[in-house]
Amino acid sequence: MPPRSPKTEPRRMKVRVIGTVQGVGFRPFVYRLATGLGLAGSVRNAGSGVEIEVQGMPDVLDRFVDRLRQDAPPLARIRQVAARHAKPVAEDGFRIEMTDEDGELEVDAARDIATCTDCLAEMRDPADRRYRHPFINCTNCGPRYTIIERLPYDRPDTSMRAFPMCEACRAEYEDPADRRFHAQPVCCHDCGPTLELLDAEGQRVDSPDPLAATADILAEGGVAAIKGIGGFHLACDATSPDAVRRLRERKHREQKPLAVMARDPDAARAIATVGPEELALLESPERPIVLLSRRAGDIVADAVAPRSQFHGVMLPYTPIHHLLAERLPYLVMTSANRTEEPIARTNDDAVSKLAGIADAFLVHDRAILTRNDDSVVRRLAGDVMVVRRSRGYAPEPIAVGADVDGILACGPMLKNTVAVGRGELCYLSQHIGDLANPATVRSLEATAAKLAGMVGVEPRLVACDRHPDYLSTRFAESLGLPLVRVPHHHAHVAACMGEHELTGQVIGVAFDGTGYGDDGHTWGSEVLIADRAESERFAHLAYMPMPGGDAAVRHPGRMALGALFPIIGADARRAVPWMDEAEADAVLELLDRGVNTPLTCGMGRLFDAAAAVLGVCRETAYEGQPAIKLEGIADPTAEGSYPIELSESGGVRQIDGATILAAVCDERDAGVPAPTIAGRFHSTVLGFLLECVTEAARHTGLDRVCLTGGCFQNAFLLEQAVARLEAEGLSVFRHRLVPPNDGGVALGQIVIAAAKRRE
Ligand code: ZN
Ligand code: ZN
Ligand code: FE
């Protein structure tokens, strides 16, 4: 290092900033920061970062470096700032130097971001040339992933190619100091997309103000399909019971809670409890749906979230949303799709698929090239939990601490996402959904191809689930590349290891509903000893017959019969006295003959059965509903739990779920209140977990535990498990970047395939 100059003389520094700093307005930010402090020098893009040369008084330079981190633009992710001294030169002013790579956008920054406060202020300023412009955006906000066809990110490679910039917009776009410098979707009233209103038949309605006309329809109780960032929403006035009922009837969605878009944080606070952490999530640039505890007697119609203690709330994230919210402080905003199908993306798609559902369509001529559903998050046990990782988050990469280059993971069957590896980074796709039909499979194929293209990786190795019949497995096989078939629950554990960059062995607890097991049965209550390459079963629930296979998932009462039949035979009938006589007889007959009764040890199924015995859920309308209901009524202060019967064969421990259920039955018949029983049931599952994990720790000497699988979306289970395992001196790892449910499985598949490849 050169000798320091005295504090009264100018110094010069070279500063290198590494991370996601290109395509996020970083250079204009550096320019404004440096000129504001009166510093001379320059900034330019270089490699995977920016290089800054800056000259001025020592104390001012220190302030400059501090504020580089503190005041960085919202979308920048700074991984490292390295500063070194250089020889001062004669220089005046600060400038942005152009390089060949300019305008290129790293895929890391290609997220869809909510309208920023600067743009909102302009949109609301009558003197601004973009006053009330429904497509206002800048370098810090607006769509990216959903409008990009391919990288490098240039206007001709986005769906903005149809809109040549006017002179005023071009001047902003080309000015390195402007906050719209190289913002590809930049536009205005003169040159941008335009809104249009279509009637229920998809015919254009002549309207001077389509937005106001849509607001009228909503205010009168109508249902409108509204084109958003990653697809269409179906919207209605959330405070109108009639409107919400109409939307539910037409969409054939009777029970699953609907998301609410609240005008602003105050509106959100009026219907739900919003702590500082929840507020930060609501207002984050990703703008996810945040699950919040609802306030009793709130203004929102009961039918929005029937018998639920939660509201899924989001704040407006596009200019169109903000403009609509001026008139309607609470809108139901639910993905516009028919059950099982992907969200509607094109105008024609929306009109044909939503015929009979929407009274009107608010559309525009900026195409959505990639579907992207709303993300869902919540605060749980003192941290954030991502329930669905999609718009706003995807495709930001996750560092997994291993070389995953060139690997494509095709994900599981439900809540499918795919992932592509480059270097040590894993690019997890947006939510694709349940692979139930050809349309979702096409969506999977398109997403895999596009993501690999954007990341700039030609897949050389493919990872998929071990289940031979998953449509994602079939897709993986069709690629004709070397294939790694990954056990489902090992993938859950490896996803948790990956996001925490853990290596070596851990104790993995994977509790979920369904996953293909090595013995051909359905697994899902797994305590595993695992590293990144291999996993070994340590404990699980004993197998239970599932009468009628998947029908037992839709009808949890059947699961109760299936679980109890092996120990009490036809007496199992008493578990579900509410069940139709003929149905119960048919189910018992199946069990008796052992026909169509596949075996499962899914923890989700035990929750289903317990919910059925307590009568809190007789039909499952959406995945996980019985468990959500059971948790909803559980009294966390209920003392006691039910006895756990543990057996062992071949070194693997098995816990008998049937005796737990029998105890639930007995208590119910003895008149113990359902909330007490539900509380004790949860404590029993916790007891199972605690006992198996501590024994695994004794057995192996391991002290790190990964909690994963959809069951850990249960707050009761997660909070207690973390507290009690930590009290045992164990280090507990849980998901915070990817969902614990199957939405995170592709990440684990990549981690395992990489470890296998290295071997
Ligand atoms: Zn903006
Ligand atoms: Zn313009
Ligand atoms: Fe799973």
XYZ file of N, CA, C and O and ligand atoms in Angstrom, residues 129-130 133 155 164-170 172 186-192, ligand 2:
77
model
N -45.033 14.604 -16.623
C -45.505 14.151 -17.935
C -46.029 12.711 -17.881
O -46.666 12.245 -18.818
N -45.774 12.016 -16.793
C -46.332 10.663 -16.646
C -47.447 10.622 -15.611
O -47.722 9.597 -15.003
N -49.921 7.647 -15.415
C -49.559 6.718 -16.480
C -49.568 5.284 -15.938
O -48.852 4.973 -14.986
N -34.238 -3.726 -25.447
C -35.664 -3.546 -25.739
C -36.184 -4.479 -26.841
O -37.271 -5.034 -26.712
N -41.845 1.797 -29.901
C -40.664 2.637 -30.086
C -40.708 3.838 -29.131
O -41.765 4.435 -28.958
N -39.568 4.122 -28.527
C -39.534 5.221 -27.562
C -39.736 6.571 -28.235
O -39.205 6.814 -29.316
N -40.463 7.474 -27.565
C -40.572 8.855 -28.031
C -39.259 9.565 -27.685
O -38.426 9.023 -26.967
N -39.113 10.785 -28.161
C -37.842 11.471 -27.950
C -37.560 11.751 -26.483
O -36.443 11.616 -26.005
N -38.603 12.136 -25.776
C -38.421 12.454 -24.354
C -37.989 11.208 -23.579
O -37.098 11.273 -22.719
N -38.600 10.079 -23.881
C -38.231 8.844 -23.176
C -36.812 8.419 -23.557
O -36.032 7.993 -22.715
N -36.474 8.554 -24.846
C -35.144 8.154 -25.282
C -34.062 8.984 -24.601
O -33.009 8.459 -24.215
N -34.123 10.232 -21.634
C -33.933 9.692 -20.277
C -33.175 8.371 -20.331
O -32.265 8.117 -19.546
N -39.055 1.520 -20.231
C -39.410 2.936 -20.068
C -40.391 3.358 -21.171
O -40.276 2.955 -22.330
N -41.375 4.157 -20.791
C -42.396 4.598 -21.738
C -43.218 5.709 -21.092
O -42.990 6.057 -19.938
N -44.147 6.259 -21.868
C -44.984 7.328 -21.338
C -46.328 7.315 -22.073
O -46.579 6.429 -22.881
N -47.154 8.324 -21.785
C -48.465 8.405 -22.454
C -48.318 8.434 -23.975
O -49.187 7.955 -24.702
N -47.209 9.028 -24.464
C -47.059 9.189 -25.909
C -46.598 7.914 -26.613
O -46.918 7.694 -27.775
N -45.798 7.099 -25.920
C -45.170 5.991 -26.641
C -45.445 4.612 -26.042
O -45.047 3.602 -26.606
N -46.096 4.549 -24.893
C -46.223 3.275 -24.194
C -47.460 2.478 -24.569
O -48.231 2.863 -25.447
Zn -42.384 8.206 -24.230
